[in-house]
Amino acid sequence: MTKAPATPKNGRRRHDREIIALAVPAFGALVAEPLFVMVDSAVVGHLGTPQLAGLGIAAALLMTAVSIFVFLAYATTAAVARRVGAGDLPAAIRQGMDGIWLALLLGAAVVALAIPTAPWLVDLFGASDTAAPYAITYLRISILGIPAMLVVLAATGVLRGLQDTRTPLYVAIGGFTANAALNVTLVYGAGLGIAGSAWGTVIAQVGMAAAYLVVVIRGARRHNASLRPDAAGIRASARAGVPLLIRTLSLRAVLMIATAVAARLGDVDIAAHQIILSLWSLTAFALDAIAIAGQAIIGRYLGANDEKGAREACRRMVEWGIGCGIVLGVLIVLARPLFIPLFTSDPSVKDTLLPALLVVAVSQPIAGVVFVLDGVLMGAGDGRYLAWAMLVTLAVFAPVALLVPSLGGGLTALWWAMTLMMAVRLITLWLRTRSGRWIVTGATR
């Protein structure tokens, strides 16, 4: 029986199967992460307003720290996937272990710096006299979980590079469940208050890190890969992460500027902005799941010296990004009557929110392509270009956004500036992808 010849349709189906197999579990794991904070907020909220305010400040600081070090996942995914494509699993796992050791070193440094400076950090965020003690308590305990959180990031990158997004989903579900149970038990059962919430989260994070390490260590033993720290490998992981760190910091600066501008527009505008930002973040999880699939798939193709496969996968993922963006945009428009009342009953906030929300809906197809191409270039290990492109985007966005209040623009104008930011990202990423310079084949870039 002869094998059916390959056709473009068959190729698309193969890419679709790969994308779905990686993106769907990745989306579940991404959504599980913010649920940690939601559970803590729900439990602590019943203790009182000062406790909840303190948690909010501490959680913002912790989430900022974690988002800064997300390069541990991105850089590790690309490096491991390349070696998987090259057929060298022992080297892939060794590369992953270098990322995990780097995570431990960075985590230890953060703990050493953050514990003594916790009161200053809380004060920097403008905590009230009643909320500050709770924020400091929660922060000092939760900081102890930072090394585990960073190990989770790096180990997630290892498994994604190995084309496994199911295990991170299972670990995320287990961690979320443990966190919820521990929070209720320690806060109310043991009477530890906000400290119990912090300890519950730390224990859950350590458990997640331990679960990941068991999986990675088993893989290392199965393929006779060394688990010992390698100075050269750790330095290489750090070098690969620096450009992605610059990219992430630039993106965080965009979001901080947008929030600062919204605050200058007035209480109604900042309230509406926070609602829109929460929705924007939710759609970002869906689009980022495709980007994660892109990191793993592109890295594997390039490692296998399959330039054609990488180009075809990139093209198909862009089509997925456009399609998902259109669907999300339509859902935002259709779900307005259900979504808005969940967050506010203030007519002024609703009136301000509605036109800006439509801008977000229109921009979703752009965002879909941006997320996909970002993932493609990360998978290719093209971190330097991503850093440069995000700095250019920040340079364009900042003056436009800062001019919004002085020109009499409102929240809708600010979100048009956010759409401009995404359009600039689209142009820079599309030009790079079209040039083909991102395509560097082989086990290492």
Tab-separated table of C-alpha atoms in Angstrom:
chain	number	residue	atom	x	y	z
A	1	MET	CA	0.000	0.000	0.000
A	2	THR	CA	1.548	3.281	-1.093
A	3	LYS	CA	1.690	6.257	1.222
A	4	ALA	CA	-0.477	9.210	0.246
A	5	PRO	CA	1.564	12.143	-1.050
A	6	ALA	CA	1.921	15.156	1.192
A	7	THR	CA	-0.390	18.036	0.312
A	8	PRO	CA	-0.751	21.579	1.670
A	9	LYS	CA	-4.044	20.523	3.253
A	10	ASN	CA	-2.400	17.588	5.020
A	11	GLY	CA	0.387	19.892	6.205
A	12	ARG	CA	-2.117	22.348	7.663
A	13	ARG	CA	-3.901	19.532	9.476
A	14	ARG	CA	-0.616	18.307	10.935
A	15	HIS	CA	0.259	21.795	12.160
A	16	ASP	CA	-3.260	22.223	13.522
A	17	ARG	CA	-2.956	19.030	15.548
A	18	GLU	CA	0.382	20.163	16.974
A	19	ILE	CA	-0.892	23.634	17.816
A	20	ILE	CA	-4.036	22.329	19.519
A	21	ALA	CA	-2.142	19.630	21.431
A	22	LEU	CA	0.247	22.227	22.879
A	23	ALA	CA	-1.921	25.355	23.090
A	24	VAL	CA	-5.005	23.968	24.854
A	25	PRO	CA	-3.159	22.603	27.937
A	26	ALA	CA	-0.939	25.721	27.931
A	27	PHE	CA	-4.046	27.910	28.119
A	28	GLY	CA	-5.309	25.923	31.104
A	29	ALA	CA	-1.986	26.343	32.911
A	30	LEU	CA	-1.888	30.077	32.151
A	31	VAL	CA	-5.395	30.624	33.504
A	32	ALA	CA	-4.566	28.651	36.663
A	33	GLU	CA	-1.749	31.044	37.600
A	34	PRO	CA	-3.850	34.167	38.374
A	35	LEU	CA	-6.329	31.970	40.246
A	36	PHE	CA	-3.745	31.750	43.053
A	37	VAL	CA	-4.164	35.458	43.750
A	38	MET	CA	-7.943	35.217	43.348
A	39	VAL	CA	-8.150	32.460	45.990
A	40	ASP	CA	-5.943	34.423	48.379
A	41	SER	CA	-8.111	37.508	47.835
A	42	ALA	CA	-11.338	35.586	48.426
A	43	VAL	CA	-10.063	34.054	51.673
A	44	VAL	CA	-8.317	37.139	53.047
A	45	GLY	CA	-11.183	39.427	52.005
A	46	HIS	CA	-13.317	38.003	54.800
A	47	LEU	CA	-10.709	39.012	57.378
A	48	GLY	CA	-11.275	42.721	56.733
A	49	THR	CA	-10.579	45.590	54.350
A	50	PRO	CA	-7.076	46.456	55.701
A	51	GLN	CA	-5.989	42.833	55.283
A	52	LEU	CA	-7.321	42.719	51.729
A	53	ALA	CA	-5.632	46.016	50.892
A	54	GLY	CA	-2.361	44.701	52.298
A	55	LEU	CA	-2.685	41.530	50.236
A	56	GLY	CA	-3.333	43.581	47.095
A	57	ILE	CA	-0.124	45.567	47.535
A	58	ALA	CA	2.007	42.518	48.359
A	59	ALA	CA	0.516	40.491	45.499
A	60	ALA	CA	1.254	43.310	43.040
A	61	LEU	CA	4.904	43.314	44.132
A	62	LEU	CA	5.168	39.532	43.885
A	63	MET	CA	3.501	39.366	40.463
A	64	THR	CA	5.847	42.079	39.204
A	65	ALA	CA	8.854	40.074	40.371
A	66	VAL	CA	7.590	36.910	38.700
A	67	SER	CA	6.735	38.690	35.431
A	68	ILE	CA	10.243	40.157	35.292
A	69	PHE	CA	11.759	36.665	35.448
A	70	VAL	CA	9.353	35.054	32.965
A	71	PHE	CA	12.314	34.900	30.560
A	72	LEU	CA	13.324	31.779	32.492
A	73	ALA	CA	10.422	29.972	30.812
A	74	TYR	CA	10.754	31.598	27.384
A	75	ALA	CA	14.514	31.201	26.918
A	76	THR	CA	14.506	27.648	28.272
A	77	THR	CA	11.667	26.580	25.973
A	78	ALA	CA	13.509	27.738	22.857
A	79	ALA	CA	16.872	26.232	23.842
A	80	VAL	CA	15.424	22.862	24.881
A	81	ALA	CA	13.165	22.624	21.807
A	82	ARG	CA	16.122	23.131	19.470
A	83	ARG	CA	17.969	20.209	21.006
A	84	VAL	CA	14.832	18.083	20.861
A	85	GLY	CA	14.607	18.843	17.141
A	86	ALA	CA	18.260	17.905	16.741
A	87	GLY	CA	17.488	14.528	18.371
A	88	ASP	CA	19.748	15.114	21.378
A	89	LEU	CA	17.479	14.614	24.401
A	90	PRO	CA	20.328	14.381	26.963
A	91	ALA	CA	21.607	17.794	25.826
A	92	ALA	CA	18.049	19.159	25.890
A	93	ILE	CA	17.585	18.113	29.506
A	94	ARG	CA	21.047	19.397	30.481
A	95	GLN	CA	20.106	22.742	28.929
A	96	GLY	CA	16.907	22.701	30.955
A	97	MET	CA	18.808	21.969	34.169
A	98	ASP	CA	21.026	24.994	33.517
A	99	GLY	CA	17.868	27.104	33.404
A	100	ILE	CA	16.624	25.584	36.663
A	101	TRP	CA	19.949	26.232	38.419
A	102	LEU	CA	19.821	29.832	37.168
A	103	ALA	CA	16.296	30.112	38.605
A	104	LEU	CA	17.519	28.918	42.009
A	105	LEU	CA	20.384	31.423	42.013
A	106	LEU	CA	18.124	34.306	41.028
A	107	GLY	CA	15.509	33.229	43.565
A	108	ALA	CA	18.071	33.190	46.371
A	109	ALA	CA	19.242	36.685	45.380
A	110	VAL	CA	15.659	38.011	45.387
A	111	VAL	CA	15.007	36.551	48.844
A	112	ALA	CA	18.212	38.077	50.228
A	113	LEU	CA	17.326	41.516	48.835
A	114	ALA	CA	13.562	41.592	49.336
A	115	ILE	CA	13.117	40.436	52.943
A	116	PRO	CA	15.019	43.341	54.548
A	117	THR	CA	13.574	45.878	52.074
A	118	ALA	CA	9.941	44.704	52.386
A	119	PRO	CA	8.801	47.734	54.467
A	120	TRP	CA	10.371	50.131	51.970
A	121	LEU	CA	8.771	48.345	49.008
A	122	VAL	CA	5.349	48.463	50.661
A	123	ASP	CA	5.770	52.155	51.442
A	124	LEU	CA	6.807	52.781	47.828
A	125	PHE	CA	3.392	51.523	46.732
A	126	GLY	CA	1.713	54.074	49.001
A	127	ALA	CA	0.189	51.635	51.506
A	128	SER	CA	-1.969	53.196	54.229
A	129	ASP	CA	-0.969	52.935	57.896
A	130	THR	CA	-3.639	50.276	58.487
A	131	ALA	CA	-2.806	48.160	55.422
A	132	ALA	CA	1.008	48.386	55.568
A	133	PRO	CA	1.579	45.909	58.453
A	134	TYR	CA	-0.488	43.252	56.683
A	135	ALA	CA	1.277	43.889	53.386
A	136	ILE	CA	4.695	43.548	55.037
A	137	THR	CA	3.687	40.337	56.818
A	138	TYR	CA	2.330	38.745	53.653
A	139	LEU	CA	5.262	39.927	51.534
A	140	ARG	CA	8.018	38.728	53.881
A	141	ILE	CA	6.525	35.243	54.098
A	142	SER	CA	5.607	34.964	50.405
A	143	ILE	CA	9.100	36.037	49.352
A	144	LEU	CA	10.310	32.676	50.668
A	145	GLY	CA	8.351	31.063	47.831
A	146	ILE	CA	10.103	33.106	45.109
A	147	PRO	CA	12.835	30.476	44.436
A	148	ALA	CA	10.122	27.835	43.990
A	149	MET	CA	8.149	30.148	41.700
A	150	LEU	CA	11.203	30.737	39.511
A	151	VAL	CA	11.976	27.007	39.417
A	152	VAL	CA	8.391	26.470	38.244
A	153	LEU	CA	8.974	28.992	35.422
A	154	ALA	CA	12.223	27.355	34.291
A	155	ALA	CA	10.882	23.793	34.604
A	156	THR	CA	7.748	24.778	32.692
A	157	GLY	CA	10.081	25.971	29.926
A	158	VAL	CA	11.887	22.622	29.986
A	159	LEU	CA	8.671	20.650	29.536
A	160	ARG	CA	7.340	23.000	26.871
A	161	GLY	CA	10.612	22.568	24.991
A	162	LEU	CA	10.108	18.809	25.285
A	163	GLN	CA	6.683	19.378	23.617
A	164	ASP	CA	4.852	18.630	26.860
A	165	THR	CA	2.261	21.189	27.989
A	166	ARG	CA	0.009	18.654	29.712
A	167	THR	CA	2.244	18.148	32.742
A	168	PRO	CA	2.362	21.907	33.494
A	169	LEU	CA	-1.453	21.913	33.323
A	170	TYR	CA	-1.723	19.033	35.814
A	171	VAL	CA	0.816	20.654	38.163
A	172	ALA	CA	-1.008	24.000	37.940
A	173	ILE	CA	-4.339	22.354	38.798
A	174	GLY	CA	-2.741	20.497	41.723
A	175	GLY	CA	-1.076	23.679	42.960
A	176	PHE	CA	-4.305	25.678	42.720
A	177	THR	CA	-6.245	23.014	44.643
A	178	ALA	CA	-3.578	22.746	47.350
A	179	ASN	CA	-3.368	26.519	47.667
A	180	ALA	CA	-7.126	26.841	48.162
A	181	ALA	CA	-7.236	24.097	50.802
A	182	LEU	CA	-4.169	25.381	52.654
A	183	ASN	CA	-5.445	28.961	52.664
A	184	VAL	CA	-8.758	28.038	54.262
A	185	THR	CA	-7.086	25.675	56.757
A	186	LEU	CA	-4.301	28.014	57.867
A	187	VAL	CA	-6.225	31.295	57.796
A	188	TYR	CA	-9.353	30.100	59.600
A	189	GLY	CA	-8.634	26.608	60.964
A	190	ALA	CA	-5.255	27.514	62.470
A	191	GLY	CA	-6.225	31.158	63.051
A	192	LEU	CA	-3.068	32.517	61.410
A	193	GLY	CA	-4.851	35.291	59.525
A	194	ILE	CA	-3.085	36.825	56.542
A	195	ALA	CA	0.142	35.035	57.514
A	196	GLY	CA	-1.695	31.731	57.016
A	197	SER	CA	-2.630	32.765	53.481
A	198	ALA	CA	0.998	33.569	52.716
A	199	TRP	CA	2.264	30.280	54.180
A	200	GLY	CA	-0.383	28.328	52.271
A	201	THR	CA	0.735	29.879	48.995
A	202	VAL	CA	4.411	29.244	49.754
A	203	ILE	CA	3.759	25.577	50.578
A	204	ALA	CA	1.735	25.129	47.376
A	205	GLN	CA	4.501	26.752	45.310
A	206	VAL	CA	7.187	24.567	46.869
A	207	GLY	CA	5.015	21.523	46.136
A	208	MET	CA	4.662	22.571	42.494
A	209	ALA	CA	8.417	23.083	42.168
A	210	ALA	CA	9.042	19.656	43.739
A	211	ALA	CA	6.622	18.011	41.297
A	212	TYR	CA	8.404	19.599	38.344
A	213	LEU	CA	11.816	18.587	39.646
A	214	VAL	CA	10.684	14.965	40.025
A	215	VAL	CA	9.592	14.920	36.373
A	216	VAL	CA	12.788	16.583	35.112
A	217	ILE	CA	15.091	14.443	37.261
A	218	ARG	CA	13.400	11.266	36.057
A	219	GLY	CA	13.943	12.390	32.488
A	220	ALA	CA	17.580	13.194	33.202
A	221	ARG	CA	18.218	9.753	34.698
A	222	ARG	CA	16.402	8.043	31.832
A	223	HIS	CA	18.657	9.768	29.295
A	224	ASN	CA	21.833	9.800	31.417
A	225	ALA	CA	21.893	13.609	31.564
A	226	SER	CA	23.930	15.342	34.258
A	227	LEU	CA	22.055	17.142	37.032
A	228	ARG	CA	25.082	19.008	38.339
A	229	PRO	CA	25.300	22.786	37.909
A	230	ASP	CA	27.446	23.807	34.951
A	231	ALA	CA	28.847	27.336	35.196
A	232	ALA	CA	29.183	27.760	31.439
A	233	GLY	CA	25.653	26.496	30.829
A	234	ILE	CA	24.188	28.760	33.533
A	235	ARG	CA	26.006	31.760	32.034
A	236	ALA	CA	24.657	30.854	28.587
A	237	SER	CA	21.121	30.668	29.982
A	238	ALA	CA	21.577	34.070	31.611
A	239	ARG	CA	22.892	35.619	28.383
A	240	ALA	CA	19.932	34.236	26.450
A	241	GLY	CA	17.580	35.660	29.058
A	242	VAL	CA	18.913	39.232	29.163
A	243	PRO	CA	17.299	40.390	25.873
A	244	LEU	CA	13.984	38.812	26.898
A	245	LEU	CA	14.267	40.573	30.266
A	246	ILE	CA	14.649	43.899	28.422
A	247	ARG	CA	11.607	43.040	26.282
A	248	THR	CA	9.535	42.185	29.358
A	249	LEU	CA	10.562	45.323	31.263
A	250	SER	CA	9.668	47.458	28.227
A	251	LEU	CA	6.246	45.825	28.025
A	252	ARG	CA	5.696	46.355	31.757
A	253	ALA	CA	6.632	50.016	31.268
A	254	VAL	CA	3.925	50.325	28.582
A	255	LEU	CA	1.286	48.958	30.960
A	256	MET	CA	2.468	51.160	33.837
A	257	ILE	CA	2.361	54.286	31.644
A	258	ALA	CA	-1.141	53.401	30.468
A	259	THR	CA	-2.343	52.999	34.063
A	260	ALA	CA	-0.659	56.237	35.157
A	261	VAL	CA	-2.303	58.145	32.287
A	262	ALA	CA	-5.709	56.631	33.098
A	263	ALA	CA	-5.275	57.723	36.732
A	264	ARG	CA	-4.626	61.305	35.589
A	265	LEU	CA	-7.876	61.242	33.614
A	266	GLY	CA	-9.917	60.827	36.809
A	267	ASP	CA	-11.512	58.225	39.065
A	268	VAL	CA	-14.146	57.193	36.520
A	269	ASP	CA	-11.545	56.637	33.811
A	270	ILE	CA	-9.138	54.670	35.996
A	271	ALA	CA	-12.008	52.473	37.206
A	272	ALA	CA	-13.063	51.762	33.609
A	273	HIS	CA	-9.432	51.239	32.610
A	274	GLN	CA	-8.934	48.558	35.270
A	275	ILE	CA	-12.002	46.698	34.018
A	276	ILE	CA	-10.776	46.820	30.424
A	277	LEU	CA	-7.278	45.797	31.481
A	278	SER	CA	-8.656	42.713	33.236
A	279	LEU	CA	-10.482	41.693	30.059
A	280	TRP	CA	-7.442	42.486	27.928
A	281	SER	CA	-5.329	40.261	30.197
A	282	LEU	CA	-7.831	37.414	29.863
A	283	THR	CA	-7.749	37.565	26.050
A	284	ALA	CA	-3.952	37.709	26.277
A	285	PHE	CA	-3.941	34.313	28.019
A	286	ALA	CA	-5.817	32.758	25.096
A	287	LEU	CA	-3.472	34.293	22.516
A	288	ASP	CA	-0.365	33.559	24.590
A	289	ALA	CA	-1.287	29.858	24.563
A	290	ILE	CA	-0.776	29.861	20.778
A	291	ALA	CA	2.488	31.754	21.244
A	292	ILE	CA	3.705	29.078	23.678
A	293	ALA	CA	2.901	26.408	21.100
A	294	GLY	CA	4.854	28.500	18.603
A	295	GLN	CA	7.920	28.637	20.843
A	296	ALA	CA	8.030	24.856	21.191
A	297	ILE	CA	7.179	23.988	17.577
A	298	ILE	CA	9.464	26.532	15.898
A	299	GLY	CA	12.394	25.656	18.157
A	300	ARG	CA	11.980	21.970	17.318
A	301	TYR	CA	11.814	22.558	13.557
A	302	LEU	CA	14.890	24.779	13.561
A	303	GLY	CA	16.789	22.288	15.695
A	304	ALA	CA	15.931	19.610	13.134
A	305	ASN	CA	17.274	21.854	10.305
A	306	ASP	CA	13.779	21.951	8.815
A	307	GLU	CA	13.545	25.510	7.509
A	308	LYS	CA	10.526	24.722	5.335
A	309	GLY	CA	8.648	23.192	8.265
A	310	ALA	CA	9.410	26.253	10.414
A	311	ARG	CA	8.091	28.626	7.746
A	312	GLU	CA	4.929	26.565	7.204
A	313	ALA	CA	4.285	26.311	10.946
A	314	CYS	CA	4.787	30.062	11.304
A	315	ARG	CA	2.329	30.757	8.495
A	316	ARG	CA	-0.286	28.447	9.977
A	317	MET	CA	0.083	29.921	13.459
A	318	VAL	CA	-0.396	33.424	12.052
A	319	GLU	CA	-3.668	32.198	10.526
A	320	TRP	CA	-4.623	30.828	13.950
A	321	GLY	CA	-3.746	34.163	15.553
A	322	ILE	CA	-5.933	36.102	13.118
A	323	GLY	CA	-8.820	33.666	13.524
A	324	CYS	CA	-8.649	33.644	17.332
A	325	GLY	CA	-8.345	37.428	17.366
A	326	ILE	CA	-11.502	37.808	15.284
A	327	VAL	CA	-13.396	35.362	17.510
A	328	LEU	CA	-12.261	37.150	20.683
A	329	GLY	CA	-13.188	40.537	19.233
A	330	VAL	CA	-16.693	39.326	18.372
A	331	LEU	CA	-17.084	37.751	21.827
A	332	ILE	CA	-16.116	41.021	23.511
A	333	VAL	CA	-18.799	42.874	21.561
A	334	LEU	CA	-21.477	40.248	22.138
A	335	ALA	CA	-20.651	39.725	25.827
A	336	ARG	CA	-20.766	43.419	26.764
A	337	PRO	CA	-24.219	43.221	28.401
A	338	LEU	CA	-23.057	40.278	30.532
A	339	PHE	CA	-19.508	41.415	31.243
A	340	ILE	CA	-19.895	45.072	32.241
A	341	PRO	CA	-22.515	44.631	35.042
A	342	LEU	CA	-20.229	42.106	36.772
A	343	PHE	CA	-17.704	44.854	37.440
A	344	THR	CA	-19.672	48.057	37.852
A	345	SER	CA	-23.151	49.482	38.275
A	346	ASP	CA	-21.973	53.096	37.980
A	347	PRO	CA	-23.553	54.673	34.851
A	348	SER	CA	-20.570	57.023	34.413
A	349	VAL	CA	-18.095	54.133	34.395
A	350	LYS	CA	-20.301	52.210	31.955
A	351	ASP	CA	-20.510	55.171	29.580
A	352	THR	CA	-16.730	55.613	29.679
A	353	LEU	CA	-16.079	51.904	29.377
A	354	LEU	CA	-18.201	51.102	26.340
A	355	PRO	CA	-16.408	52.970	23.496
A	356	ALA	CA	-12.973	51.988	24.824
A	357	LEU	CA	-14.107	48.364	24.989
A	358	LEU	CA	-15.043	48.498	21.305
A	359	VAL	CA	-11.514	49.693	20.519
A	360	VAL	CA	-10.155	46.633	22.351
A	361	ALA	CA	-12.475	44.384	20.326
A	362	VAL	CA	-11.311	45.892	17.020
A	363	SER	CA	-7.652	45.444	17.988
A	364	GLN	CA	-7.893	41.711	18.820
A	365	PRO	CA	-6.905	40.407	15.338
A	366	ILE	CA	-3.792	42.611	15.520
A	367	ALA	CA	-3.044	41.258	18.987
A	368	GLY	CA	-3.512	37.703	17.709
A	369	VAL	CA	-0.779	38.097	15.085
A	370	VAL	CA	1.507	39.973	17.500
A	371	PHE	CA	1.353	37.214	20.122
A	372	VAL	CA	1.990	34.513	17.524
A	373	LEU	CA	4.970	36.247	15.904
A	374	ASP	CA	6.371	37.039	19.355
A	375	GLY	CA	6.223	33.309	20.132
A	376	VAL	CA	7.770	32.369	16.783
A	377	LEU	CA	10.762	34.663	17.277
A	378	MET	CA	11.174	33.484	20.884
A	379	GLY	CA	11.174	29.895	19.652
A	380	ALA	CA	13.846	30.877	17.149
A	381	GLY	CA	15.947	32.365	19.956
A	382	ASP	CA	15.769	35.819	18.341
A	383	GLY	CA	15.762	37.591	21.694
A	384	ARG	CA	17.979	40.516	20.696
A	385	TYR	CA	15.589	41.600	17.969
A	386	LEU	CA	12.613	41.230	20.313
A	387	ALA	CA	14.332	43.491	22.858
A	388	TRP	CA	15.113	46.123	20.211
A	389	ALA	CA	11.588	45.953	18.766
A	390	MET	CA	9.949	46.416	22.175
A	391	LEU	CA	12.178	49.392	22.990
A	392	VAL	CA	11.128	51.006	19.698
A	393	THR	CA	7.496	50.299	20.560
A	394	LEU	CA	7.911	51.897	23.988
A	395	ALA	CA	9.561	54.957	22.423
A	396	VAL	CA	6.581	55.412	20.078
A	397	PHE	CA	3.884	54.668	22.648
A	398	ALA	CA	5.105	56.721	25.609
A	399	PRO	CA	4.863	60.239	24.115
A	400	VAL	CA	1.537	59.487	22.406
A	401	ALA	CA	-0.015	58.131	25.621
A	402	LEU	CA	1.358	60.961	27.766
A	403	LEU	CA	-0.185	63.512	25.392
A	404	VAL	CA	-3.697	62.077	25.827
A	405	PRO	CA	-4.645	64.131	28.941
A	406	SER	CA	-3.109	67.383	27.698
A	407	LEU	CA	-4.938	67.081	24.362
A	408	GLY	CA	-8.238	66.520	26.117
A	409	GLY	CA	-8.504	62.865	25.160
A	410	GLY	CA	-10.256	60.357	27.371
A	411	LEU	CA	-10.008	56.647	28.003
A	412	THR	CA	-10.982	55.786	24.436
A	413	ALA	CA	-8.076	57.861	23.150
A	414	LEU	CA	-5.749	56.055	25.559
A	415	TRP	CA	-6.859	52.680	24.230
A	416	TRP	CA	-6.359	53.891	20.682
A	417	ALA	CA	-2.792	54.622	21.832
A	418	MET	CA	-2.623	51.042	23.142
A	419	THR	CA	-3.814	49.861	19.731
A	420	LEU	CA	-1.056	51.953	18.140
A	421	MET	CA	1.397	50.183	20.442
A	422	MET	CA	0.177	46.801	19.188
A	423	ALA	CA	0.334	48.017	15.585
A	424	VAL	CA	3.964	49.071	16.023
A	425	ARG	CA	4.742	45.665	17.500
A	426	LEU	CA	2.993	44.050	14.536
A	427	ILE	CA	5.062	46.013	12.031
A	428	THR	CA	8.398	45.301	13.714
A	429	LEU	CA	7.655	41.588	14.171
A	430	TRP	CA	6.217	41.168	10.667
A	431	LEU	CA	9.266	42.832	9.063
A	432	ARG	CA	11.590	40.491	10.944
A	433	THR	CA	9.561	37.399	10.098
A	434	ARG	CA	9.332	38.383	6.443
A	435	SER	CA	13.088	38.970	6.232
A	436	GLY	CA	13.859	35.362	7.212
A	437	ARG	CA	16.765	36.468	9.395
A	438	TRP	CA	15.198	34.743	12.363
A	439	ILE	CA	15.724	31.365	10.703
A	440	VAL	CA	18.944	29.934	12.125
A	441	THR	CA	18.953	26.136	12.062
A	442	GLY	CA	20.859	23.728	14.259
A	443	ALA	CA	20.940	22.587	17.873
A	444	THR	CA	22.107	26.040	19.007
A	445	ARG	CA	21.511	29.476	17.586
